[in-house]
Amino acid sequence: MKQTLLSFFVGSMILTSVAFAQDKKVSGRVTGADGKPLAGVTIAVQGSNLATQTDANGNYSFSVPTGKVIVFRSIGYSDKTLIVKEGQSAFNVTLDNSDNELEEVIVTAMGITRSEKTLGYSATKIGGDELAAARNTNVLSSLAGKVAGVTVNSTGPAPGSASSITIRGYGSMTGSNEPLYVVDGVPLQSTTFNTQGNTIQGGGISAVSSDDIESMTVLKGAAATALYGSRAANGVIVITTKTGKAGNGRNFSIAYNGGIQLRQVSVFPLMQNEFGQGWNGQQTYIENGSWGPRLDGSQQVFGPIWNNQQLFHPYSAQENNAKDFFDIGKSFNNSVSFNGVSEDRKMNYYLSYSNVKDDGIMPTDADSYKRNTIAYRTSYQAADWLKVSSNLNFNTSKTDVAGNYQGTSIIDGLLELPRDISVIDKKDLTNPFNTPEAYFTPYGVTNPYWALANNYNRLNSKQFNGKLQLDIKPIKELNLTYRFGFDHIDYDRKVGTPEINLDDKLIDNDYGYAPSNMNQSGSVAASYGRNYELNHDFLATYDKSFDKFSFTGILGMNLNERYATSMNGTTESLALYEGFWQLSNGATRSVLGESQSKRRLIGLFGDMTFGYNETVFLNLTARNDWSSTLPVEKNHYFYPGATLSWIFTNNLPKNSILNFGKARLAYGKTGNDAGVYQTSARYIQAAAAGYYAGSIAAFPFNNKNSFLLSTQNGSNTLKPEMNQEFEAGVNLKFLNSRIGLDAVYYSRTRTDQIFPLSTDPATGFATIVTNVGNVRNRGIELLLSTTPVKTDKFRWDLDLNLTVNKNKVVSLPEELGGKFQVNSFSAGNDAVYMYAEEGKPLGTFYTYLAQHVDDKNSEHYGKLIVGEDGLPILTPDVQSTGKNIQPKWVGGATTSFSAYGFTLSAALDIREGGYMFSRTKNLMQFTGNGIETMYNDRNPFIIPNSVVDNGSGTFSENNNPIKMSTSGLQNYWNKTGGVDGGQYYLLDRSFRKIRNLSLTYNFPKTWVNSVKLSDIALTAFVNNPFVWTPKSNKFIDPEGSTGGMGLDGQFGELYINPATRIYGFNVSLKF
Amino acid sequence: MKKIILPLLAIAIGVTSCKKYLDINVDPNSPSTENVTSNLILPGVEMNLATSYGNFFRILGGYYSEQYAHLFGTSNYVDYSQFITSQTRSSGTYTQLNTRVLNNLQTIREKSVATNSWGDNLAATTLRAFTLQALVDAYGETPYSEAWKKDILAPKYDDGDAVYKGILAELDDALSKVSDDTPVIESFLFGKSTSAEWIKFANALKLKILMRMSKVQDVKSQLATLISQNNFPAEDVAWAGIWADETGKANPYYQEEFAAYFGSTQKNVTLNLALSAVMEDSNDARLSAFFDKNKDGKFLGGVSGTNYSTSKLYKAENFNRPAMRYDSPVYLITKSEVEFFLAEYYAKNGSAAVAKTHYDNAITESFLSAGLKASDAQNVITGTYAYNNANYAKLIGIQKWVALSGTNNFEAWCELRRLKYPAFGTVNGAAIYNVANDVFKPELLVPGTLYTPIDVFNTVGNNQLLQRIRYAQSSTNANSNAPAVKPDKEPVFWAK
């Protein structure tokens, strides 16, 4: 925090710096009112960027020009100013406690800095140190549970996985719900790839090294984000990077931060250990599940007879057989920075290098992420009216993915492993019994070790982004800025699946289902692309204060262009089976495709802030955008915003109970344009889909090409969608700021949403891009910050946050069924749909349900109806489950204890309520591996409270036990979901997690200084040490999803890899 | 301040005049609408129809007509073999037929009317009528009068009989505008040709439509006129000779069920006992043309309703998969079907001798389609299933069901629902195969009868065929005018 303040303080002074004639060395000691030394007090020369800080003993020493004002400033204390006069060199200063704690500066829209106390909207700032503490490779993960109203959704546990963030709930039904990430005033592209159930990021926010971040500010409401234009409809995360600073007693400093981490499986499905390989109670040698007889320890053969050989093993439980596959993933991270200021203080520079190598829980590097980042930033005050600055970042990343999908993936191979078969015996891939050649089952799954060795999925990406900025100050009150921002990402991806080509010639008995059924042609899919964004900002800022009034006005213009191009090729029937992942390897065909898209946006905006007596602030903003993605004749739209804040404690008598109080109101609108190329119907190259395969007929076909109308229709009457938000809040500080409360109520509606609405295909189109729908999010956010104990030696901080968001789809056209399908899963006759439905929260689940007697006059009212087979009868069409993805509330707590250089901190994250689809849960029933399949010890039973339909509207009590002869028990779990129907796929998403537990020791300054360093800190930590889930969840960590970043990704998971816990150790050194 | 405001104003003015800068929203990945001519559209339409009708509908029809049973082990279509239907199963096919097929045919029809290209109009109208008939035959009712109109977002469903009448009128109209030498769009069906073949195809389709209607409506005079013209296809109407042994290029049914192109382990379809019983009983050579022999060189039909998952005796290699090859034709309508319709027409209208000729022709044509010789048909024509006008419905029913088992199983399910033959016998699936004891008694089934599948619970009931498939989820979910799902036992209009 103090570091942060220093840099802004310096930054605000820099513009008026002048050359100095004569420097003088001054020194002294700073103490508090209690006479104790104050460390870390900033001492700066007004009108220059000269500054230093006091050491641990409150001592300071630096050179200042004579006749200049120097300012002593520290959080929680009043500023003190002095003028250095000729002949004076020692100043001992005492700072008084103050209520100026809110003098914190926040970077708001367009890189504009404002004092937090004047803001009329929610803006939450997280310091870089806090973000870096958990050493998360993806810095967004560190936000989890820390900011009210902000939800971090991890897309998966694998290294390199992207995280998505939603601020104040889901508003967009199909578009992005991601906030805009802005680094030093420049928007950052988000380039994510969904690949085999993983969402990985090529560049973007997840490639920013957390050690480079000075602070992250979350701007939540529309009033705060309006100036950023269309892309800010989901909020903005403003990232300010570190700049060069003078070190302790020198012009520069060097910092190193690095550590190692060990990663292990944290949550794995609970499995039964009573029954082994088989089906319907009988042993079958090639089954991929555990519906066989009770395990009895007898010696049994299993798998096919291959070349007159067959495997045998004791028919007994291998308790951790699936979990044993995973190993400890080792990760390393290092970052080093060199930074400082020039002798004349006109220039500062910051150069850093970071690398990360994460290895996941799979054996080998098949799940790994490597990243190297170089960042260089500098600014030069060429004259008191001219400053040039630049910021350049370059990173490369390599992500290897162990895919999650049905079939020959590692995870499916593990989850479908019978309880009596050991996986670690299958490591030797030279043994045909461990390859598809003679693997024990040919039912679609294979040896996880073989899958690990033979599948390939790699993303290589490079990102170059940054800015060049010019600031001119023609007169004292006016600042003109031109900023050129750029972000260039290029990537190459390759996904390879191996060929399986077996002829079964060595199979003597396959027990009926031959290994050659596993045959697949093998494929290589390659994709190369580049995405760039060019961004120009012109800003004029005018500042003026007179008497009790202050005025800041901003006029600006923004030009933005985004372009994406990619080429992709696929080939199949590989000639070389292993390891040659090249398009030239395809024996039968190679298909090439390409794609380009380009969009442009022009924005004009203005912002005015009026202040009265440092007490009341009124802010008005307005922006008009012209977008290339809207119909040309109506491609512009206007949106305003206004905020009002009143520091009412300035009008109250000073008191020590309520030392600060601010009330605020905000209203804002943000317009949003369409996706590219949605204003007309389009022709695309013809293809036909089969029932399972995506493309059964591909063109060119038989020497003919063909184009068909896209199944999505565009609209030439699209208008921009509007995001409208009202917010009211208070900030209160009690007892000398020992207790702080930030409370907000907000109501946000997103109207005229532009999205491809599902229509009856008989309209000619499966979806029509149109403006429909209105989604509202209403909620409260509470942030309570406390320091329960604060003594010289000991400090305890405790922050609590709580968010309650009520989401509702206010309207969707009734003629289109009043609902819209966001995502779905269907397999055979099972189906779970996730809808946006009028009058309900977004993400309502529909599925086939068990039927109950619905005649209220019947004595059997409410009872379950079963059929002749004793099993529930499901509804003929899908029904609302009343369950949805939305949590009732989310909350978090962070706490830290500091004493004698030790800091112990913990972060708790809670999500209460909401549901998700879980294929893992379903698979535990399908395979009979899950512990729930032990119900009634697998004996037949009559479903309690069930009736049979007599056919004439009457019912009688059911006496039929579940019919066992035809897979009754499996069907009970797998077809009718017990008595729940398709709801059985749904999983309570609640969790309570300790996100992070860490212990840091800061070595005593005296000792540190004696080894010529200024800081040494050692940290040991655990991420996700504890995860609590409801009893009903015996399967997964419910945080992950395999569906991607958007609302659709909240649908749930298909074959997700298990979640992980990380143990880490870290060293931080500063010179 | 002026210094600042003026340049900004200039920028603002610049912005309003830079529409050009923003007028870039034209998809470079998509050809412009004007350049896409009918002959660029039709091949894609044909392949989408071939995929939906020749794959999804064919598999479903095979199970629902007890020509197919489920292979050992896998369970992908066990529900079909238990006469189960769901809204989910057909959703993708319904979407594909309506969007990629019918909507694009609509474009060709509009283009051809605008340019007086009446041959193209006939081709598009015929494929449209064919597709719509299949939709009615499967679902009973389907959007028609309000469909494929961009401004109607919730098209109502039309009764099957209204759709039938509509497409008949469309066919008559399209036929009235062409003669044999009218130029026509090049197609995969007929290659470069004139309208003659499309006229014959349209006539065959009209015959199928009218014969389906004939049981519930009086269409005698229309049938008489059509049949007197005697202008039916000289060859099977099928996509043949266009397939290659590659992903995306082979027969669609072969690709999904038989090839390993997609890493498929989905070997599901096998010969049904009901079919093998009839064919072996009549020593029908088509059995080995329609189905591959098992590892013992024999035929063993499976039972509907089970996948023998716990059987120790009945493994995949004991059964017989359909003899599909990468280049197997996708049939739209065969000469055999036309002959069967004619036989039925004459049988009902009192010309027993003519009926017999067509009946014999129908069986002979079926043998020829199967790649066999006309003489191979003799033992069927002269044996148990020799023609006998008193028993025409049963004979035509059974033999048509047999003939369609190798070419077009969906039509087999339709005709089974209409002709009601083969009928259900007295033995049921559970008696034929005892799942618990793994005892298989195929000899219990009387040849020429059907049986209630094992595990038919709570759906159609005993001795009942499934009469329709449930409306597609992709429709009912998004269309407030979609009717409530009708009972699985409710016949489509022509099967009442």
PDB file of C-alpha atoms in Angstrom, chain A residues 83-244:
ATOM      1  CA  ILE A  83      10.404  23.893   3.573  1.00  0.00           C
ATOM      2  CA  VAL A  84      14.103  23.141   3.327  1.00  0.00           C
ATOM      3  CA  LYS A  85      15.987  26.269   4.079  1.00  0.00           C
ATOM      4  CA  GLU A  86      19.636  27.068   3.679  1.00  0.00           C
ATOM      5  CA  GLY A  87      21.611  25.690   6.557  1.00  0.00           C
ATOM      6  CA  GLN A  88      19.133  23.129   7.700  1.00  0.00           C
ATOM      7  CA  SER A  89      19.842  19.458   7.259  1.00  0.00           C
ATOM      8  CA  ALA A  90      18.143  17.526  10.018  1.00  0.00           C
ATOM      9  CA  PHE A  91      14.407  17.270  10.428  1.00  0.00           C
ATOM     10  CA  ASN A  92      12.793  15.049  12.994  1.00  0.00           C
ATOM     11  CA  VAL A  93       9.138  14.896  12.244  1.00  0.00           C
ATOM     12  CA  THR A  94       6.138  13.624  14.135  1.00  0.00           C
ATOM     13  CA  LEU A  95       3.088  12.585  12.184  1.00  0.00           C
ATOM     14  CA  ASP A  96      -0.339  12.764  13.738  1.00  0.00           C
ATOM     15  CA  ASN A  97      -2.983  10.124  13.286  1.00  0.00           C
ATOM     16  CA  SER A  98      -5.548  11.287  10.876  1.00  0.00           C
ATOM     17  CA  ASP A  99      -8.717  10.289   9.228  1.00  0.00           C
ATOM     18  CA  ASN A 100      -7.216  10.778   5.812  1.00  0.00           C
ATOM     19  CA  GLU A 101      -7.069   7.095   5.219  1.00  0.00           C
ATOM     20  CA  LEU A 102      -9.208   7.370   2.157  1.00  0.00           C
ATOM     21  CA  GLU A 103      -6.742   9.579   0.382  1.00  0.00           C
ATOM     22  CA  GLU A 104      -6.096   6.588  -1.776  1.00  0.00           C
ATOM     23  CA  VAL A 105      -5.863   7.142  -5.460  1.00  0.00           C
ATOM     24  CA  ILE A 106      -7.746   4.956  -7.862  1.00  0.00           C
ATOM     25  CA  VAL A 107      -7.082   4.636 -11.543  1.00  0.00           C
ATOM     26  CA  THR A 108     -10.441   4.999 -13.220  1.00  0.00           C
ATOM     27  CA  ALA A 109     -11.509   5.076 -16.800  1.00  0.00           C
ATOM     28  CA  MET A 110      -8.951   5.885 -19.493  1.00  0.00           C
ATOM     29  CA  GLY A 111      -6.047   5.892 -17.066  1.00  0.00           C
ATOM     30  CA  ILE A 112      -7.500   8.847 -15.192  1.00  0.00           C
ATOM     31  CA  THR A 113      -6.500   8.871 -11.547  1.00  0.00           C
ATOM     32  CA  ARG A 114      -8.951  10.047  -8.953  1.00  0.00           C
ATOM     33  CA  SER A 115      -8.954  10.170  -5.232  1.00  0.00           C
ATOM     34  CA  GLU A 116     -11.094   7.317  -4.003  1.00  0.00           C
ATOM     35  CA  LYS A 117     -13.063   9.508  -1.661  1.00  0.00           C
ATOM     36  CA  THR A 118     -14.522  11.499  -4.514  1.00  0.00           C
ATOM     37  CA  LEU A 119     -15.868   8.491  -6.386  1.00  0.00           C
ATOM     38  CA  GLY A 120     -19.574   8.042  -6.723  1.00  0.00           C
ATOM     39  CA  TYR A 121     -19.402   4.376  -7.660  1.00  0.00           C
ATOM     40  CA  SER A 122     -17.890   1.087  -6.581  1.00  0.00           C
ATOM     41  CA  ALA A 123     -14.251   0.606  -7.264  1.00  0.00           C
ATOM     42  CA  THR A 124     -12.277  -1.989  -5.394  1.00  0.00           C
ATOM     43  CA  LYS A 125      -8.533  -2.005  -5.488  1.00  0.00           C
ATOM     44  CA  ILE A 126      -6.321  -4.975  -4.776  1.00  0.00           C
ATOM     45  CA  GLY A 127      -2.625  -4.421  -4.281  1.00  0.00           C
ATOM     46  CA  GLY A 128      -0.054  -6.292  -6.294  1.00  0.00           C
ATOM     47  CA  ASP A 129       1.462  -7.866  -3.187  1.00  0.00           C
ATOM     48  CA  GLU A 130      -1.846  -9.414  -2.309  1.00  0.00           C
ATOM     49  CA  LEU A 131      -2.270 -10.731  -5.831  1.00  0.00           C
ATOM     50  CA  ALA A 132       1.204 -12.187  -5.904  1.00  0.00           C
ATOM     51  CA  ALA A 133       0.918 -13.854  -2.502  1.00  0.00           C
ATOM     52  CA  ALA A 134      -0.684 -17.102  -3.644  1.00  0.00           C
ATOM     53  CA  ARG A 135       1.757 -17.393  -6.563  1.00  0.00           C
ATOM     54  CA  ASN A 136      -1.084 -18.276  -8.903  1.00  0.00           C
ATOM     55  CA  THR A 137       0.202 -18.493 -12.437  1.00  0.00           C
ATOM     56  CA  ASN A 138      -3.041 -16.979 -13.634  1.00  0.00           C
ATOM     57  CA  VAL A 139      -3.342 -13.788 -11.636  1.00  0.00           C
ATOM     58  CA  LEU A 140      -7.139 -13.802 -11.902  1.00  0.00           C
ATOM     59  CA  SER A 141      -7.270 -16.818  -9.627  1.00  0.00           C
ATOM     60  CA  SER A 142      -5.944 -14.594  -6.876  1.00  0.00           C
ATOM     61  CA  LEU A 143      -9.049 -12.436  -7.028  1.00  0.00           C
ATOM     62  CA  ALA A 144     -11.291 -15.308  -5.955  1.00  0.00           C
ATOM     63  CA  GLY A 145     -13.270 -14.533  -2.848  1.00  0.00           C
ATOM     64  CA  LYS A 146     -11.619 -11.160  -2.337  1.00  0.00           C
ATOM     65  CA  VAL A 147     -13.908  -8.668  -4.015  1.00  0.00           C
ATOM     66  CA  ALA A 148     -17.605  -8.433  -3.337  1.00  0.00           C
ATOM     67  CA  GLY A 149     -19.600  -8.813  -6.528  1.00  0.00           C
ATOM     68  CA  VAL A 150     -16.756 -10.489  -8.377  1.00  0.00           C
ATOM     69  CA  THR A 151     -16.888 -14.192  -9.147  1.00  0.00           C
ATOM     70  CA  VAL A 152     -13.874 -16.005 -10.476  1.00  0.00           C
ATOM     71  CA  ASN A 153     -14.767 -19.165 -12.372  1.00  0.00           C
ATOM     72  CA  SER A 154     -11.927 -21.488 -13.041  1.00  0.00           C
ATOM     73  CA  THR A 155     -12.406 -23.385 -16.243  1.00  0.00           C
ATOM     74  CA  GLY A 156     -10.416 -26.306 -14.997  1.00  0.00           C
ATOM     75  CA  PRO A 157      -7.607 -27.439 -12.791  1.00  0.00           C
ATOM     76  CA  ALA A 158      -5.043 -28.024 -15.524  1.00  0.00           C
ATOM     77  CA  PRO A 159      -1.972 -25.796 -15.877  1.00  0.00           C
ATOM     78  CA  GLY A 160      -2.582 -23.011 -18.354  1.00  0.00           C
ATOM     79  CA  SER A 161      -6.347 -23.028 -17.868  1.00  0.00           C
ATOM     80  CA  ALA A 162      -8.063 -19.716 -18.347  1.00  0.00           C
ATOM     81  CA  SER A 163     -10.233 -18.236 -15.645  1.00  0.00           C
ATOM     82  CA  SER A 164     -13.315 -16.234 -16.316  1.00  0.00           C
ATOM     83  CA  ILE A 165     -14.658 -13.431 -14.213  1.00  0.00           C
ATOM     84  CA  THR A 166     -18.161 -12.186 -13.810  1.00  0.00           C
ATOM     85  CA  ILE A 167     -18.958  -8.941 -12.102  1.00  0.00           C
ATOM     86  CA  ARG A 168     -22.418  -8.557 -10.600  1.00  0.00           C
ATOM     87  CA  GLY A 169     -23.840 -11.670 -12.203  1.00  0.00           C
ATOM     88  CA  TYR A 170     -24.500 -12.885 -15.683  1.00  0.00           C
ATOM     89  CA  GLY A 171     -26.201 -10.355 -17.890  1.00  0.00           C
ATOM     90  CA  SER A 172     -25.552 -11.558 -21.399  1.00  0.00           C
ATOM     91  CA  MET A 173     -27.294 -14.736 -22.499  1.00  0.00           C
ATOM     92  CA  THR A 174     -24.863 -15.753 -25.191  1.00  0.00           C
ATOM     93  CA  GLY A 175     -22.278 -13.046 -25.478  1.00  0.00           C
ATOM     94  CA  SER A 176     -19.272 -12.583 -23.317  1.00  0.00           C
ATOM     95  CA  ASN A 177     -19.813 -11.908 -19.650  1.00  0.00           C
ATOM     96  CA  GLU A 178     -16.135 -11.189 -19.207  1.00  0.00           C
ATOM     97  CA  PRO A 179     -15.078  -7.748 -18.035  1.00  0.00           C
ATOM     98  CA  LEU A 180     -12.726  -5.682 -20.126  1.00  0.00           C
ATOM     99  CA  TYR A 181      -9.111  -5.909 -18.997  1.00  0.00           C
ATOM    100  CA  VAL A 182      -7.191  -2.684 -19.339  1.00  0.00           C
ATOM    101  CA  VAL A 183      -3.471  -2.573 -18.710  1.00  0.00           C
ATOM    102  CA  ASP A 184      -2.031   0.907 -18.257  1.00  0.00           C
ATOM    103  CA  GLY A 185      -4.844   2.414 -20.282  1.00  0.00           C
ATOM    104  CA  VAL A 186      -4.768  -0.141 -23.102  1.00  0.00           C
ATOM    105  CA  PRO A 187      -7.399  -2.846 -23.580  1.00  0.00           C
ATOM    106  CA  LEU A 188      -6.112  -6.380 -23.629  1.00  0.00           C
ATOM    107  CA  GLN A 189      -7.500  -9.016 -25.948  1.00  0.00           C
ATOM    108  CA  SER A 190      -8.824 -12.216 -24.576  1.00  0.00           C
ATOM    109  CA  THR A 191      -7.835 -15.059 -26.852  1.00  0.00           C
ATOM    110  CA  THR A 192      -9.051 -18.335 -25.471  1.00  0.00           C
ATOM    111  CA  PHE A 193      -9.298 -21.735 -27.029  1.00  0.00           C
ATOM    112  CA  ASN A 194     -11.655 -24.484 -26.058  1.00  0.00           C
ATOM    113  CA  THR A 195      -9.859 -27.698 -26.657  1.00  0.00           C
ATOM    114  CA  GLN A 196     -10.885 -31.141 -25.492  1.00  0.00           C
ATOM    115  CA  GLY A 197     -12.785 -29.834 -22.515  1.00  0.00           C
ATOM    116  CA  ASN A 198     -10.104 -27.345 -21.522  1.00  0.00           C
ATOM    117  CA  THR A 199     -10.176 -23.608 -21.957  1.00  0.00           C
ATOM    118  CA  ILE A 200      -6.698 -22.289 -22.406  1.00  0.00           C
ATOM    119  CA  GLN A 201      -5.555 -18.809 -23.065  1.00  0.00           C
ATOM    120  CA  GLY A 202      -3.078 -17.609 -25.638  1.00  0.00           C
ATOM    121  CA  GLY A 203      -1.909 -14.368 -24.102  1.00  0.00           C
ATOM    122  CA  GLY A 204      -4.313 -11.948 -22.511  1.00  0.00           C
ATOM    123  CA  ILE A 205      -4.687 -11.326 -18.822  1.00  0.00           C
ATOM    124  CA  SER A 206      -3.509 -14.771 -17.810  1.00  0.00           C
ATOM    125  CA  ALA A 207      -0.131 -14.091 -19.406  1.00  0.00           C
ATOM    126  CA  VAL A 208       0.527 -11.061 -17.222  1.00  0.00           C
ATOM    127  CA  SER A 209       3.012 -11.848 -14.490  1.00  0.00           C
ATOM    128  CA  SER A 210       1.564 -11.062 -11.077  1.00  0.00           C
ATOM    129  CA  ASP A 211       4.946  -9.694  -9.997  1.00  0.00           C
ATOM    130  CA  ASP A 212       4.603  -6.944 -12.599  1.00  0.00           C
ATOM    131  CA  ILE A 213       1.304  -5.716 -11.212  1.00  0.00           C
ATOM    132  CA  GLU A 214       1.227  -2.721  -8.949  1.00  0.00           C
ATOM    133  CA  SER A 215      -2.507  -2.879  -8.423  1.00  0.00           C
ATOM    134  CA  MET A 216      -5.726  -4.144  -9.892  1.00  0.00           C
ATOM    135  CA  THR A 217      -8.902  -2.094  -9.650  1.00  0.00           C
ATOM    136  CA  VAL A 218     -12.301  -3.572 -10.264  1.00  0.00           C
ATOM    137  CA  LEU A 219     -14.781  -1.095 -11.708  1.00  0.00           C
ATOM    138  CA  LYS A 220     -18.154  -2.710 -11.361  1.00  0.00           C
ATOM    139  CA  GLY A 221     -20.960  -0.435 -12.363  1.00  0.00           C
ATOM    140  CA  ALA A 222     -22.003   1.076 -15.656  1.00  0.00           C
ATOM    141  CA  ALA A 223     -21.356   4.567 -14.324  1.00  0.00           C
ATOM    142  CA  ALA A 224     -17.757   3.654 -13.722  1.00  0.00           C
ATOM    143  CA  THR A 225     -17.175   1.977 -17.014  1.00  0.00           C
ATOM    144  CA  ALA A 226     -19.166   4.065 -19.481  1.00  0.00           C
ATOM    145  CA  LEU A 227     -16.093   5.831 -20.781  1.00  0.00           C
ATOM    146  CA  TYR A 228     -14.568   2.565 -21.907  1.00  0.00           C
ATOM    147  CA  GLY A 229     -17.442   2.062 -24.274  1.00  0.00           C
ATOM    148  CA  SER A 230     -19.055  -1.033 -25.634  1.00  0.00           C
ATOM    149  CA  ARG A 231     -16.722  -3.606 -24.264  1.00  0.00           C
ATOM    150  CA  ALA A 232     -17.099  -2.397 -20.705  1.00  0.00           C
ATOM    151  CA  ALA A 233     -20.693  -3.552 -20.322  1.00  0.00           C
ATOM    152  CA  ASN A 234     -19.544  -6.342 -18.019  1.00  0.00           C
ATOM    153  CA  GLY A 235     -17.315  -4.112 -15.916  1.00  0.00           C
ATOM    154  CA  VAL A 236     -13.655  -3.292 -16.204  1.00  0.00           C
ATOM    155  CA  ILE A 237     -10.569  -4.557 -14.500  1.00  0.00           C
ATOM    156  CA  VAL A 238      -7.919  -1.875 -14.570  1.00  0.00           C
ATOM    157  CA  ILE A 239      -4.398  -3.114 -14.121  1.00  0.00           C
ATOM    158  CA  THR A 240      -1.644  -0.738 -13.252  1.00  0.00           C
ATOM    159  CA  THR A 241       1.834  -2.088 -13.681  1.00  0.00           C
ATOM    160  CA  LYS A 242       4.863  -1.316 -11.618  1.00  0.00           C
ATOM    161  CA  THR A 243       7.089   1.585 -12.587  1.00  0.00           C
ATOM    162  CA  GLY A 244      10.666   2.426 -11.774  1.00  0.00           C
TER     163      GLY A 244
END
